[in-house]
């Protein structure tokens, strides 16, 4: 897969400044795998914690503002109520309620402070008396409508809006009179206690407080309103009614600014946690790519080395540095085992050659000396038997028996010689030698010998090796198989020669390598394999109990 060009230029730039992008070491992986989940967990924990704290903080600010607003509303209600009662006292003066035409005017002539002016209305809304500045606004709209509002009701009416002729920053109060009329008084707002109560709002530096009348028009403001347009949930607003009126105290506070900086960015922790999860996932993918995958590949290579395939460990499996060094160690081990094996093979080869030479020497000695002497002995006995026959006693018959046993002795020795050094192998070649070998098997085995391909001379070493393998395999057939058919096949192939010895006998649970048999003292099959390997070939054994045994040797011919 081709890398995008920008990745290549990035990598070469990194290489130029000495950064070599390579698989990170196992230590880095472990760090990432264990540390990252922990970080994610802690972040999650702190996020829920921070969020909980924020909510608690908001509730706390709300509750504090509510009780503050309630206290302010109480103070304002006290101030208003006090002045309403003051007015009601004046209104209870019997002079004001008398029937004489100048009596009421006298009652209000000296209006008591802090009222700047007073006006009394009768139940028909007619001005009955005025006092102070009341003369000036007795017919003003605000006075008339306020008196009308209070006249029929049981509670005082208040007005602080500068409308209907009421001067700014003034408060008008109307209280009902016992005869169904109303008394209206006007006084400066500053002396009512409204501003003093509202000042209390300023006690909290961040809060912005307002006193609103029944129409929602602000009568008084305190504090600094939040700048700009703050997010709806970042400001806590509390509205509390002023008892005995239709007024309200409103308090708003940006609670977010009260929250410590660390607690304020709870949302950001979600992003951080998400990033941490992504990094953890990426590191896991890298882990599979650079650690577990290469480890599995290395495991397979090690297994193949155990089976003798030393080349297997040569291919790089990649992965982190630790795995690369493990592979290097494995390669060194394989090389060492291989050279040890080569030395052993050399040694075994030397022993095998020595053995064959010794057998050759023995065979020659037996053939040249022993057999010749035995033949000479036989000839002398023959002559002796002839002269004895003429004398006619029983010694000729005895000599005949002796000659017979001498002949069988010569036969046995010849067979021994043949075993030691296969007759005909040197002169005639492998094919007739094997045919003779197979022919020597008892008839009960129904042995068959077939040749495939065009027979050719292979060189004495190779022919001897094949002969010895066949000899050993047939010995096993005789000793262990109890077979009723034996098939020996010699195939001359293009690159080499194949020898198969198969029987239909008892069979056995063949081990995966002959080395296992050697451990329990059976060296026949091991010797066959060593001969094949020494000649550059291989030996395969297959056997199933009850289904016979098959030994196949393949030896490449010399180039
Ligand atoms: N053709 C065969 N049929 C049945 N068993 C066999 C045959 N060849 C070998 N075996 C089994 O394999 C074992 C190992 O054979 P080998 O290595 O030649 O050692 P040995 O012949 O000295 O026992 C034998 O003991 C026998 O149990
Ligand atoms: Mg054997």
Coordinates of C-alpha atoms and ligand atoms in Angstrom, one line a residue:
X1 CA 0.0 0.0 0.0
X2 CA 1.5 3.3 -1.1
X3 CA 1.8 6.1 1.5
X4 CA 0.4 9.5 0.7
X5 CA 3.1 11.9 -0.4
X6 CA 2.7 14.3 2.6
X7 CA 3.3 11.4 4.9
X8 CA 6.6 10.5 3.1
X9 CA 7.8 14.1 3.2
X10 CA 6.9 14.4 6.8
X11 CA 8.8 11.2 7.6
X12 CA 11.9 12.3 5.7
X13 CA 11.8 15.7 7.4
X14 CA 11.6 13.9 10.8
X15 CA 14.6 11.7 9.8
X16 CA 16.6 14.7 8.9
X17 CA 16.2 16.2 12.4
X18 CA 17.1 12.8 13.9
X19 CA 13.6 11.4 14.8
X20 CA 13.4 7.9 13.6
X21 CA 9.8 6.7 13.4
X22 CA 9.7 3.2 14.5
X23 CA 7.6 0.9 16.6
X24 CA 7.5 2.1 20.2
X25 CA 9.0 -0.1 22.9
X26 CA 6.9 -2.4 25.0
X27 CA 7.4 -0.2 28.0
X28 CA 5.7 2.7 26.1
X29 CA 2.8 0.3 25.3
X30 CA 2.4 -0.8 28.8
X31 CA 2.4 2.8 30.0
X32 CA -0.2 3.7 27.4
X33 CA -2.4 0.7 28.1
X34 CA -2.4 1.1 31.9
X35 CA -2.1 4.8 32.3
X36 CA -4.7 5.9 29.7
X37 CA -7.7 3.9 31.1
X38 CA -6.8 5.2 34.5
X39 CA -6.7 8.8 33.2
X40 CA -10.1 8.3 31.5
X41 CA -11.5 6.9 34.7
X42 CA -10.2 9.8 36.8
X43 CA -11.4 12.3 34.3
X44 CA -14.9 10.8 34.3
X45 CA -14.9 10.8 38.1
X46 CA -13.7 14.4 38.3
X47 CA -16.3 15.4 35.7
X48 CA -19.2 14.0 37.6
X49 CA -17.8 15.5 40.8
X50 CA -17.3 18.9 39.2
X51 CA -20.8 18.8 37.7
X52 CA -22.3 17.9 41.1
X53 CA -20.4 20.8 42.7
X54 CA -21.7 23.2 40.1
X55 CA -25.3 22.2 40.7
X56 CA -24.9 22.4 44.4
X57 CA -23.3 25.9 44.0
X58 CA -26.3 27.1 41.8
X59 CA -28.8 25.9 44.4
X60 CA -26.8 27.6 47.1
X61 CA -26.7 30.9 45.2
X62 CA -30.5 30.6 44.5
X63 CA -31.3 30.0 48.1
X64 CA -29.1 32.8 49.3
X65 CA -30.6 35.3 46.8
X66 CA -34.1 34.3 47.8
X67 CA -33.6 34.9 51.5
X68 CA -31.8 38.2 50.7
X69 CA -34.7 39.3 48.5
X70 CA -37.2 38.3 51.2
X71 CA -35.3 40.4 53.8
X72 CA -35.3 43.4 51.4
X73 CA -39.0 42.9 50.6
X74 CA -39.7 42.8 54.4
X75 CA -37.9 46.0 55.0
X76 CA -39.7 47.8 52.1
X77 CA -43.0 46.5 53.4
X78 CA -42.1 47.8 56.9
X79 CA -41.3 51.3 55.5
X80 CA -44.5 51.5 53.4
X81 CA -46.7 50.0 56.2
X82 CA -45.3 52.5 58.7
X83 CA -46.2 55.5 56.5
X84 CA -49.6 54.1 55.7
X85 CA -50.3 53.7 59.4
X86 CA -49.1 57.3 59.9
X87 CA -51.5 58.4 57.2
X88 CA -54.3 56.3 58.7
X89 CA -53.8 58.0 62.1
X90 CA -54.2 61.4 60.5
X91 CA -57.3 60.1 58.7
X92 CA -58.9 58.9 62.0
X93 CA -59.1 62.5 63.2
X94 CA -62.8 63.2 63.9
X95 CA -62.4 66.7 62.6
X96 CA -61.6 65.2 59.1
X97 CA -64.8 63.2 59.2
X98 CA -67.0 66.0 60.7
X99 CA -69.7 67.6 58.7
X100 CA -68.7 71.4 59.2
X101 CA -67.3 72.8 56.0
X102 CA -64.1 74.4 57.5
X103 CA -63.4 71.7 60.0
X104 CA -61.7 69.2 57.7
X105 CA -59.4 71.9 56.3
X106 CA -58.2 72.7 59.7
X107 CA -57.4 69.1 60.4
X108 CA -54.9 68.9 57.5
X109 CA -53.7 72.5 57.9
X110 CA -50.5 71.4 59.7
X111 CA -49.6 68.2 57.9
X112 CA -47.0 66.2 59.9
X113 CA -43.7 65.3 58.4
X114 CA -42.6 63.5 56.3
X115 CA -45.7 64.2 54.1
X116 CA -45.3 67.1 51.7
X117 CA -48.9 67.3 51.0
X118 CA -52.3 65.7 51.9
X119 CA -55.7 65.5 50.2
X120 CA -58.9 64.0 51.7
X121 CA -61.6 62.8 49.4
X122 CA -65.2 61.9 50.4
X123 CA -66.9 58.8 49.2
X124 CA -68.1 60.6 46.0
X125 CA -64.5 61.5 45.1
X126 CA -65.0 65.2 45.9
X127 CA -62.0 67.0 47.6
X128 CA -63.0 67.6 51.1
X129 CA -59.8 69.1 52.5
X130 CA -56.1 69.6 51.5
X131 CA -53.0 70.3 53.4
X132 CA -49.4 71.4 52.5
X133 CA -48.6 71.0 48.7
X134 CA -51.9 69.1 48.5
X135 CA -53.5 72.3 47.3
X136 CA -51.5 72.2 44.1
X137 CA -52.3 68.6 43.1
X138 CA -55.6 68.0 44.7
X139 CA -57.2 67.6 41.2
X140 CA -54.2 65.7 39.7
X141 CA -55.0 62.3 38.0
X142 CA -52.8 60.2 40.3
X143 CA -54.5 61.5 43.4
X144 CA -58.0 60.9 42.0
X145 CA -57.3 57.4 40.8
X146 CA -55.3 56.4 43.9
X147 CA -58.1 57.6 46.2
X148 CA -60.6 55.7 44.1
X149 CA -58.5 52.5 44.4
X150 CA -58.1 52.8 48.2
X151 CA -61.7 54.1 48.8
X152 CA -63.5 50.9 48.4
X153 CA -60.8 48.5 49.7
X154 CA -59.5 47.6 53.1
X155 CA -55.8 48.2 52.3
X156 CA -53.7 51.1 51.3
X157 CA -52.7 51.8 47.7
X158 CA -49.2 52.9 46.7
X159 CA -47.8 54.7 43.6
X160 CA -44.2 55.5 42.8
X161 CA -44.3 56.1 39.0
X162 CA -43.9 59.7 37.9
X163 CA -47.3 59.8 36.1
X164 CA -50.6 61.5 36.4
X165 CA -48.9 64.6 37.9
X166 CA -46.8 62.8 40.6
X167 CA -43.3 64.3 40.9
X168 CA -40.4 61.9 40.2
X169 CA -38.8 60.2 43.2
X170 CA -42.0 60.6 45.2
X171 CA -44.3 58.1 46.7
X172 CA -48.1 58.6 46.9
X173 CA -50.1 56.6 49.5
X174 CA -53.8 56.4 49.8
X175 CA -55.6 55.0 52.9
X176 CA -59.4 54.3 53.2
X177 CA -61.3 56.5 55.6
X178 CA -64.0 55.2 57.8
X179 CA -66.7 57.2 56.0
X180 CA -65.9 55.5 52.7
X181 CA -63.6 58.4 51.5
X182 CA -59.8 58.2 51.2
X183 CA -56.8 60.2 52.4
X184 CA -53.9 60.6 49.9
X185 CA -50.4 61.7 51.1
X186 CA -47.2 62.3 49.1
X187 CA -43.7 62.1 50.4
X188 CA -40.2 61.8 48.9
X189 CA -39.2 58.3 48.1
X190 CA -35.9 58.8 50.0
X191 CA -37.8 59.0 53.3
X192 CA -39.9 55.8 52.8
X193 CA -37.3 53.2 53.5
X194 CA -37.5 51.8 50.0
X195 CA -34.0 52.9 48.9
X196 CA -32.6 51.9 52.3
X197 CA -34.1 48.4 51.9
X198 CA -32.9 48.1 48.3
X199 CA -29.4 49.2 49.3
X200 CA -29.2 45.9 51.2
X201 CA -29.1 44.3 47.8
X202 CA -25.7 45.8 47.2
X203 CA -24.3 43.8 50.1
X204 CA -23.7 41.1 47.5
X205 CA -21.3 42.8 45.1
X206 CA -22.3 40.6 42.1
X207 CA -26.1 40.9 42.5
X208 CA -28.3 43.3 40.6
X209 CA -31.5 44.2 42.4
X210 CA -34.7 46.0 41.5
X211 CA -37.9 47.0 43.1
X212 CA -40.8 46.7 40.6
X213 CA -44.3 48.2 41.0
X214 CA -47.5 46.3 40.1
X215 CA -47.0 47.2 36.4
X216 CA -43.4 45.9 36.5
X217 CA -41.9 49.4 36.2
X218 CA -38.7 49.7 38.2
X219 CA -39.0 52.0 41.3
X220 CA -35.5 51.6 42.4
X221 CA -32.4 49.8 41.1
X222 CA -29.2 48.7 42.9
X223 CA -26.0 47.0 41.9
X224 CA -24.6 46.4 38.4
X225 CA -26.6 44.5 35.8
X226 CA -24.9 41.6 34.0
X227 CA -23.0 42.9 31.0
X228 CA -24.0 41.8 27.5
X229 CA -26.5 39.0 27.2
X230 CA -25.4 36.2 29.5
X231 CA -26.5 32.6 28.8
X232 CA -29.9 32.0 30.4
X233 CA -28.6 29.3 32.8
X234 CA -25.6 31.3 33.9
X235 CA -27.7 33.9 35.8
X236 CA -29.9 33.1 38.8
X237 CA -33.0 35.3 39.0
X238 CA -35.2 35.5 42.1
X239 CA -38.5 37.4 42.4
X240 CA -40.1 37.9 45.8
X241 CA -43.4 39.8 46.5
X242 CA -43.4 42.8 48.8
X243 CA -46.0 41.9 51.5
X244 CA -49.1 44.1 51.6
X245 CA -48.5 45.4 48.1
X246 CA -48.5 44.3 44.5
X247 CA -44.8 45.2 44.3
X248 CA -41.9 42.8 43.8
X249 CA -38.2 42.6 44.6
X250 CA -36.2 41.1 41.8
X251 CA -32.6 39.9 42.3
X252 CA -30.4 38.5 39.6
X253 CA -26.8 37.2 40.0
X254 CA -24.4 35.6 37.5
X255 CA -23.7 32.5 39.6
X256 CA -21.1 31.2 37.1
X257 CA -18.6 33.9 38.1
X258 CA -18.9 32.6 41.7
X259 CA -17.8 29.1 40.7
X260 CA -14.0 28.5 41.0
X261 CA -12.3 28.4 37.6
X262 CA -11.5 24.7 37.8
X263 CA -15.2 23.9 38.4
X264 CA -16.4 26.2 35.6
X265 CA -15.2 24.2 32.6
X266 CA -16.9 20.9 33.4
X267 CA -18.0 20.4 29.8
X268 CA -14.4 20.5 28.6
X269 CA -13.5 17.4 30.6
X270 CA -15.9 15.4 28.4
X271 CA -13.9 16.4 25.4
X272 CA -10.6 15.5 27.2
X273 CA -12.0 12.2 28.3
X274 CA -13.2 11.5 24.7
X275 CA -9.7 12.3 23.4
X276 CA -8.2 10.0 26.1
X277 CA -10.4 7.2 25.0
X278 CA -9.4 7.7 21.3
X279 CA -5.8 7.7 22.2
X280 CA -6.3 4.5 24.3
X281 CA -8.0 2.8 21.3
X282 CA -5.3 3.9 18.9
X283 CA -2.6 2.6 21.3
X284 CA -4.5 -0.7 21.4
X285 CA -4.5 -0.9 17.6
X286 CA -0.8 -0.2 17.6
X287 CA -0.3 -2.8 20.3
X288 CA -1.9 -5.5 18.2
X289 CA 0.1 -4.4 15.2
X290 CA 3.5 -4.2 16.9
X291 CA 3.2 -6.6 19.8
X292 CA 0.7 -9.4 19.7
X293 CA 0.8 -10.0 16.0
X294 CA 4.6 -10.2 15.8
X295 CA 4.7 -12.4 18.9
X296 CA 2.3 -14.9 17.4
X297 CA 4.4 -15.0 14.2
X298 CA 7.6 -15.5 16.2
X299 CA 5.9 -18.3 18.1
X300 CA 5.2 -20.1 14.8
X301 CA 8.7 -19.6 13.7
X302 CA 10.1 -21.1 16.9
X303 CA 7.9 -24.1 16.4
X304 CA 9.2 -24.7 12.9
X305 CA 12.8 -24.3 14.2
X306 CA 11.9 -27.1 16.7
X307 CA 11.0 -29.3 13.7
X308 CA 14.4 -28.6 12.2
X309 CA 13.5 -25.8 9.7
X310 CA 16.3 -23.4 10.7
X311 CA 15.5 -21.0 7.8
X312 CA 12.1 -20.2 9.3
X313 CA 13.4 -17.8 11.9
X314 CA 15.3 -15.8 9.2
X315 CA 12.2 -13.7 8.1
X316 CA 11.7 -10.6 10.2
X317 CA 8.4 -10.5 12.1
X318 CA 8.6 -6.8 12.8
X319 CA 7.2 -5.4 16.0
X320 CA 8.7 -3.6 19.0
X321 CA 12.4 -3.5 19.7
X322 CA 12.0 -6.2 22.5
X323 CA 10.5 -8.6 20.0
X324 CA 13.2 -7.9 17.4
X325 CA 15.9 -8.7 20.0
X326 CA 14.0 -11.9 20.9
X327 CA 14.0 -12.9 17.3
X328 CA 17.8 -12.2 17.0
X329 CA 18.4 -14.4 20.0
X330 CA 16.3 -17.1 18.4
X331 CA 18.3 -16.8 15.2
X332 CA 21.5 -17.2 17.1
X333 CA 20.2 -20.2 18.9
X334 CA 19.0 -21.8 15.6
X335 CA 22.5 -21.1 14.0
X336 CA 24.2 -22.8 17.0
X337 CA 21.9 -25.8 17.0
X338 CA 22.5 -26.1 13.3
X339 CA 26.3 -26.0 13.5
X340 CA 26.1 -28.5 16.4
X341 CA 24.0 -30.8 14.3
X342 CA 26.3 -30.4 11.4
X343 CA 29.2 -31.4 13.6
X344 CA 27.3 -34.4 14.9
X345 CA 26.4 -35.4 11.4
X346 CA 30.1 -35.2 10.4
X347 CA 30.9 -37.4 13.3
X348 CA 28.2 -40.0 12.5
X349 CA 29.3 -39.9 8.9
X350 CA 32.9 -40.7 9.9
X351 CA 31.7 -43.6 12.1
X352 CA 29.5 -44.9 9.4
X353 CA 32.3 -44.8 6.9
X354 CA 34.7 -46.4 9.4
X355 CA 32.1 -49.1 10.0
X356 CA 31.7 -49.8 6.2
X357 CA 35.5 -49.9 5.8
X358 CA 35.8 -52.4 8.7
X359 CA 33.0 -54.5 7.2
X360 CA 34.8 -54.4 3.8
X361 CA 38.1 -55.5 5.4
X362 CA 36.4 -58.3 7.3
X363 CA 34.5 -59.5 4.2
X364 CA 37.7 -59.5 2.1
X365 CA 39.6 -61.4 4.8
X366 CA 36.8 -63.9 5.2
X367 CA 36.6 -64.3 1.4
X368 CA 40.3 -64.4 0.6
X369 CA 41.5 -66.4 3.5
X370 CA 38.8 -68.2 5.4
X371 CA 36.6 -69.3 2.5
X372 CA 39.7 -70.2 0.4
X373 CA 41.1 -72.3 3.3
X374 CA 37.7 -73.9 3.8
X375 CA 37.6 -74.8 0.0
X376 CA 41.1 -76.2 0.1
X377 CA 40.1 -78.2 3.2
X378 CA 37.1 -79.5 1.3
X379 CA 39.2 -80.6 -1.7
X380 CA 41.6 -82.4 0.5
X381 CA 38.7 -84.2 2.2
X382 CA 37.4 -85.1 -1.2
X383 CA 40.7 -86.8 -2.1
X384 CA 40.8 -88.5 1.3
X385 CA 37.2 -89.7 0.8
X386 CA 38.1 -91.2 -2.6
X387 CA 41.1 -93.2 -1.2
X388 CA 39.1 -94.3 1.8
X389 CA 36.3 -95.6 -0.4
X390 CA 38.7 -98.1 -2.0
X391 CA 39.6 -99.5 1.4
X392 CA 35.9 -100.0 2.1
X393 CA 35.5 -99.3 5.8
X394 CA 33.0 -96.7 7.2
X395 CA 35.4 -93.8 7.3
X396 CA 34.4 -92.7 3.7
X397 CA 30.8 -92.2 4.9
X398 CA 31.9 -90.2 7.8
X399 CA 34.1 -88.0 5.6
X400 CA 31.1 -87.5 3.3
X401 CA 29.1 -86.1 6.3
X402 CA 32.0 -83.9 7.2
X403 CA 32.2 -82.5 3.6
X404 CA 28.5 -81.8 3.8
X405 CA 28.8 -79.7 7.0
X406 CA 31.8 -78.0 5.5
X407 CA 29.8 -77.0 2.5
X408 CA 27.1 -75.5 4.7
X409 CA 29.7 -73.7 6.7
X410 CA 31.1 -72.2 3.4
X411 CA 27.5 -71.2 2.6
X412 CA 27.0 -69.5 6.0
X413 CA 30.3 -67.7 5.7
X414 CA 29.4 -66.5 2.2
X415 CA 26.1 -65.2 3.5
X416 CA 28.0 -63.4 6.3
X417 CA 30.3 -61.9 3.7
X418 CA 27.3 -60.8 1.7
X419 CA 25.8 -59.1 4.7
X420 CA 29.1 -57.4 5.5
X421 CA 29.7 -56.3 1.9
X422 CA 26.8 -56.8 -0.5
X423 CA 27.9 -59.0 -3.3
X424 CA 27.4 -57.6 -6.7
X425 CA 26.8 -54.1 -5.5
X426 CA 30.2 -53.0 -6.7
X427 CA 30.2 -55.0 -9.9
X428 CA 26.6 -55.2 -11.0
X429 CA 25.0 -52.2 -9.4
X430 CA 22.2 -51.4 -6.9
X431 CA 19.3 -53.1 -8.8
X432 CA 20.6 -56.7 -8.9
X433 CA 22.0 -56.3 -5.3
X434 CA 18.6 -55.3 -4.0
X435 CA 16.9 -58.0 -6.0
X436 CA 19.2 -60.6 -4.3
X437 CA 18.5 -59.0 -0.9
X438 CA 14.7 -59.2 -1.4
X439 CA 15.1 -62.7 -2.8
X440 CA 16.7 -63.8 0.5
X441 CA 13.4 -63.1 2.4
X442 CA 11.5 -66.2 3.4
X443 CA 8.7 -67.1 0.9
X444 CA 5.9 -66.4 3.5
X445 CA 6.5 -62.7 3.0
X446 CA 5.6 -62.9 -0.7
X447 CA 8.2 -60.2 -1.3
X448 CA 8.0 -58.3 -4.6
X449 CA 10.7 -56.1 -6.0
X450 CA 9.9 -53.6 -8.8
X451 CA 12.0 -51.0 -10.6
X452 CA 10.6 -47.8 -12.1
X453 CA 12.4 -45.5 -14.5
X454 CA 15.6 -46.2 -16.3
X455 CA 18.3 -47.8 -14.0
X456 CA 21.6 -46.0 -13.8
X457 CA 24.8 -46.1 -11.7
X458 CA 24.6 -43.6 -8.8
X459 CA 28.0 -43.9 -7.3
X460 CA 29.0 -46.3 -4.6
X461 CA 28.2 -44.1 -1.6
X462 CA 24.7 -43.5 -2.7
X463 CA 24.1 -47.1 -3.7
X464 CA 25.5 -48.4 -0.5
X465 CA 23.3 -46.0 1.5
X466 CA 20.2 -47.1 -0.3
X467 CA 21.2 -50.7 0.1
X468 CA 21.8 -50.4 3.8
X469 CA 18.4 -48.6 4.3
X470 CA 16.6 -51.4 2.4
X471 CA 18.6 -54.0 4.4
X472 CA 17.6 -52.4 7.7
X473 CA 13.9 -51.9 6.6
X474 CA 13.6 -55.5 5.6
X475 CA 15.2 -56.6 8.9
X476 CA 12.5 -54.7 10.7
X477 CA 9.8 -56.4 8.5
X478 CA 11.2 -59.8 9.5
X479 CA 11.6 -58.9 13.2
X480 CA 8.5 -56.8 13.9
X481 CA 5.8 -56.9 11.2
X482 CA 4.6 -60.5 10.7
X483 CA 3.5 -59.3 7.3
X484 CA 2.2 -61.5 4.5
X485 CA 3.2 -59.1 1.7
X486 CA 6.3 -56.9 1.3
X487 CA 6.7 -54.5 -1.5
X488 CA 10.1 -53.0 -2.4
X489 CA 10.2 -50.4 -5.1
X490 CA 13.1 -48.5 -6.5
X491 CA 12.3 -45.5 -8.7
X492 CA 14.9 -43.7 -10.8
X493 CA 13.7 -40.2 -11.0
X494 CA 15.1 -37.2 -12.8
X495 CA 16.7 -35.6 -9.8
X496 CA 17.3 -38.6 -7.6
X497 CA 16.3 -42.1 -6.5
X498 CA 13.3 -43.1 -4.3
X499 CA 13.2 -46.3 -2.4
X500 CA 10.0 -47.6 -0.8
X501 CA 9.7 -50.6 1.5
X502 CA 6.1 -51.2 2.4
X503 CA 4.6 -54.1 4.3
X504 CA 1.0 -55.1 5.4
X505 CA 2.0 -56.2 8.9
X506 CA 1.3 -55.2 12.4
X507 CA 2.4 -51.6 12.1
X508 CA 3.1 -49.4 15.1
X509 CA 2.4 -46.0 16.5
X510 CA 5.2 -44.2 14.7
X511 CA 6.7 -41.3 16.6
X512 CA 7.0 -37.9 14.9
X513 CA 10.8 -38.2 14.6
X514 CA 13.0 -41.3 15.0
X515 CA 14.9 -39.5 17.8
X516 CA 12.1 -40.5 20.2
X517 CA 12.8 -44.2 19.4
X518 CA 16.6 -43.7 19.8
X519 CA 15.9 -42.5 23.4
X520 CA 14.4 -45.9 24.2
X521 CA 17.3 -47.8 22.7
X522 CA 16.0 -48.4 19.1
X523 CA 18.5 -47.2 16.6
X524 CA 17.5 -48.9 13.3
X525 CA 15.1 -46.2 12.0
X526 CA 17.4 -43.4 13.3
X527 CA 20.4 -45.0 11.4
X528 CA 18.3 -45.1 8.2
X529 CA 17.4 -41.5 8.5
X530 CA 21.0 -40.5 9.3
X531 CA 22.2 -42.4 6.2
X532 CA 19.6 -40.6 4.0
X533 CA 20.4 -37.2 5.5
X534 CA 24.2 -37.8 5.1
X535 CA 23.6 -38.5 1.4
X536 CA 21.7 -35.2 1.2
X537 CA 18.3 -36.8 1.2
X538 CA 15.4 -37.5 3.5
X539 CA 13.5 -40.4 5.1
X540 CA 9.8 -40.6 5.7
X541 CA 8.1 -43.1 7.9
X542 CA 4.4 -43.8 8.1
X543 CA 2.8 -46.5 10.1
X544 CA -0.6 -47.2 11.7
X545 CA -1.1 -50.1 14.1
X546 CA -2.7 -53.0 12.3
X547 CA -2.3 -51.3 8.9
X548 CA 1.3 -52.0 8.0
X549 CA 4.4 -49.8 7.7
X550 CA 5.9 -47.8 4.9
X551 CA 9.4 -46.4 4.8
X552 CA 10.3 -44.1 2.0
X553 CA 13.9 -42.8 1.3
X554 CA 14.6 -40.1 -1.2
X555 CA 18.3 -39.5 -2.2
X556 CA 19.2 -36.8 -4.8
X557 CA 21.7 -38.0 -7.3
X558 CA 25.0 -36.2 -7.5
X559 CA 25.2 -33.3 -10.0
Ligands
LIG1 N1 8.0 -52.9 9.7 C1 7.6 -52.7 11.0 N2 6.5 -53.3 11.5 C2 6.1 -53.1 12.8 N3 6.8 -52.4 13.7 C3 8.0 -51.9 13.3 C4 8.4 -52.0 11.9 N4 9.6 -51.2 11.8 C5 9.8 -50.7 13.0 N5 8.9 -51.1 13.9 C6 8.8 -50.7 15.3 O1 9.7 -49.7 15.5 C7 10.6 -49.9 16.5 C8 11.9 -49.3 16.3 O2 12.5 -49.9 15.2 P1 14.1 -49.8 15.0 O3 14.4 -48.3 15.1 O4 14.5 -50.4 13.8 O5 14.7 -50.4 16.3 P2 14.7 -52.0 16.7 O6 14.4 -52.7 15.4 O7 16.1 -52.2 17.2 O8 13.6 -52.2 17.7 C9 10.6 -51.4 16.6 O9 10.9 -51.8 17.9 C10 9.2 -51.8 16.2 O10 8.4 -51.7 17.4
LIG2 MG1 15.3 -52.5 13.6

